[in-house]
Each structure stands twice: as C-alpha cells, then as structure tokens.
C-alpha cells in the first residue's frame, strides 16, 4: 500500500530480515564501520613522538588541528550513523507525516 516519505503506513510488525536488507540500512552500517576506522586510526596512529622528545605530535604536518578535525569528524559521523539507524528502526511507527518529513529532511541535510 501507499506510504508517506518512503515507508509503509504506521503500525505493523517489525521484520528484522526485511529491515536489514534495505539499502539505506546497509549503507548506514558500512558508514558506521568506516567512521570507527577513521576515528581508531587517528587516535591510535595519528600521534607520534621523536626518540629524543617524549612530546606527542600529529603526523599531519605537526598540526594538532588536523588530527582533532579528523577525530571530530569520525566521532560525529559515527554518532550520526547510530542516530539515523535508530530513526530507520522507529520510522515505520511514526504516524505523523510532518515528523516523518522533518526526519527525512534532517537525514538529507546531514548527508549533504
């Protein structure tokens, strides 16, 4: 039947297999994994020290802001993936079309 903003009408049972097979869900899971990889790589290997100096410095041209920016983007991307994944889970239960519209526009705006 018809739906609003890309989902079926509100209500009904949650089908996990059908949910996981949706392209946006697969893309969110892959994006969350990549965001974790970016974050983990920068935290683990983004800072080095010289043998004569114990002070840690960013490997990107010794610019601390570059490492902080990458870590911040990684964390923000991971949190956004988790948030929009949860929105995808609860989206079919949202009956208000205005709320659905704002969630879809928020997803589109953040992705853009």
XYZ file of C-alpha atoms in Angstrom:
112
model
C 0.000 0.000 0.000
C 0.818 3.656 -0.066
C 3.034 5.285 2.488
C 4.476 8.591 3.488
C 8.076 9.622 2.873
C 9.368 6.263 1.775
C 7.867 3.984 4.404
C 4.755 1.938 4.811
C 1.860 3.203 6.854
C 2.464 3.373 10.596
C 1.983 0.254 12.668
C 2.563 -3.363 11.854
C 5.175 -5.843 12.959
C 8.923 -5.233 12.748
C 10.609 -7.580 10.269
C 14.347 -7.709 11.009
C 15.349 -9.516 7.814
C 13.473 -7.091 5.595
C 14.836 -4.156 7.597
C 18.485 -5.240 7.258
C 18.074 -5.804 3.507
C 17.140 -2.163 2.890
C 19.903 -0.286 1.053
C 19.930 2.687 3.453
C 20.368 0.377 6.442
C 23.296 -1.417 4.794
C 24.822 1.960 3.889
C 24.457 3.197 7.480
C 26.137 0.101 8.880
C 29.023 0.411 6.407
C 29.318 4.142 7.151
C 29.439 3.477 10.894
C 32.218 0.932 10.401
C 34.228 3.377 8.271
C 33.695 6.166 10.808
C 35.049 3.885 13.529
C 38.037 3.029 11.345
C 38.827 6.726 10.779
C 38.479 7.501 14.476
C 40.529 4.489 15.592
C 43.318 5.103 13.087
C 43.736 8.728 14.097
C 43.616 8.014 17.814
C 45.926 5.016 17.562
C 48.425 6.092 14.925
C 47.765 9.776 14.366
C 50.203 10.918 17.028
C 53.911 10.123 17.129
C 56.867 11.177 19.223
C 60.538 11.532 18.409
C 63.017 9.355 20.279
C 64.690 12.412 21.801
C 61.415 14.189 22.634
C 58.560 12.422 24.501
C 56.073 15.103 23.348
C 53.398 13.655 21.056
C 52.696 15.468 17.798
C 50.214 14.965 14.991
C 51.608 13.155 11.985
C 49.828 15.549 9.631
C 52.468 18.273 9.306
C 52.697 18.541 13.118
C 49.317 20.282 13.059
C 47.190 19.365 16.092
C 44.089 20.862 14.497
C 44.313 18.397 11.599
C 44.205 15.420 13.966
C 41.456 16.954 16.100
C 39.407 17.688 12.979
C 39.713 14.099 11.734
C 38.850 12.661 15.138
C 35.903 15.044 15.482
C 34.560 14.145 12.052
C 34.950 10.434 12.803
C 33.059 10.723 16.089
C 30.359 12.942 14.581
C 29.886 10.590 11.636
C 29.612 7.560 13.928
C 27.076 9.242 16.212
C 25.040 10.421 13.217
C 25.040 6.894 11.772
C 23.775 5.492 15.052
C 21.123 8.232 15.351
C 19.798 7.795 11.827
C 19.960 3.994 12.190
C 17.658 4.303 15.192
C 15.433 6.645 13.180
C 15.238 3.947 10.492
C 14.200 1.404 13.122
C 11.390 3.571 14.519
C 10.390 5.262 11.252
C 7.528 2.859 10.415
C 5.950 3.504 13.841
C 5.858 7.272 13.323
C 2.354 8.117 12.184
C 2.703 11.880 11.874
C 3.659 12.777 8.310
C 5.119 16.097 9.436
C 7.532 14.317 11.772
C 8.442 11.906 9.007
C 9.087 14.805 6.660
C 11.405 16.530 9.144
C 13.329 13.316 9.798
C 13.810 12.691 6.083
C 14.905 16.299 5.535
C 17.305 16.086 8.503
C 18.824 12.940 7.046
C 19.125 14.551 3.630
C 20.604 17.749 5.060
C 23.139 15.954 7.238
C 24.157 13.652 4.404
C 24.578 16.617 2.088
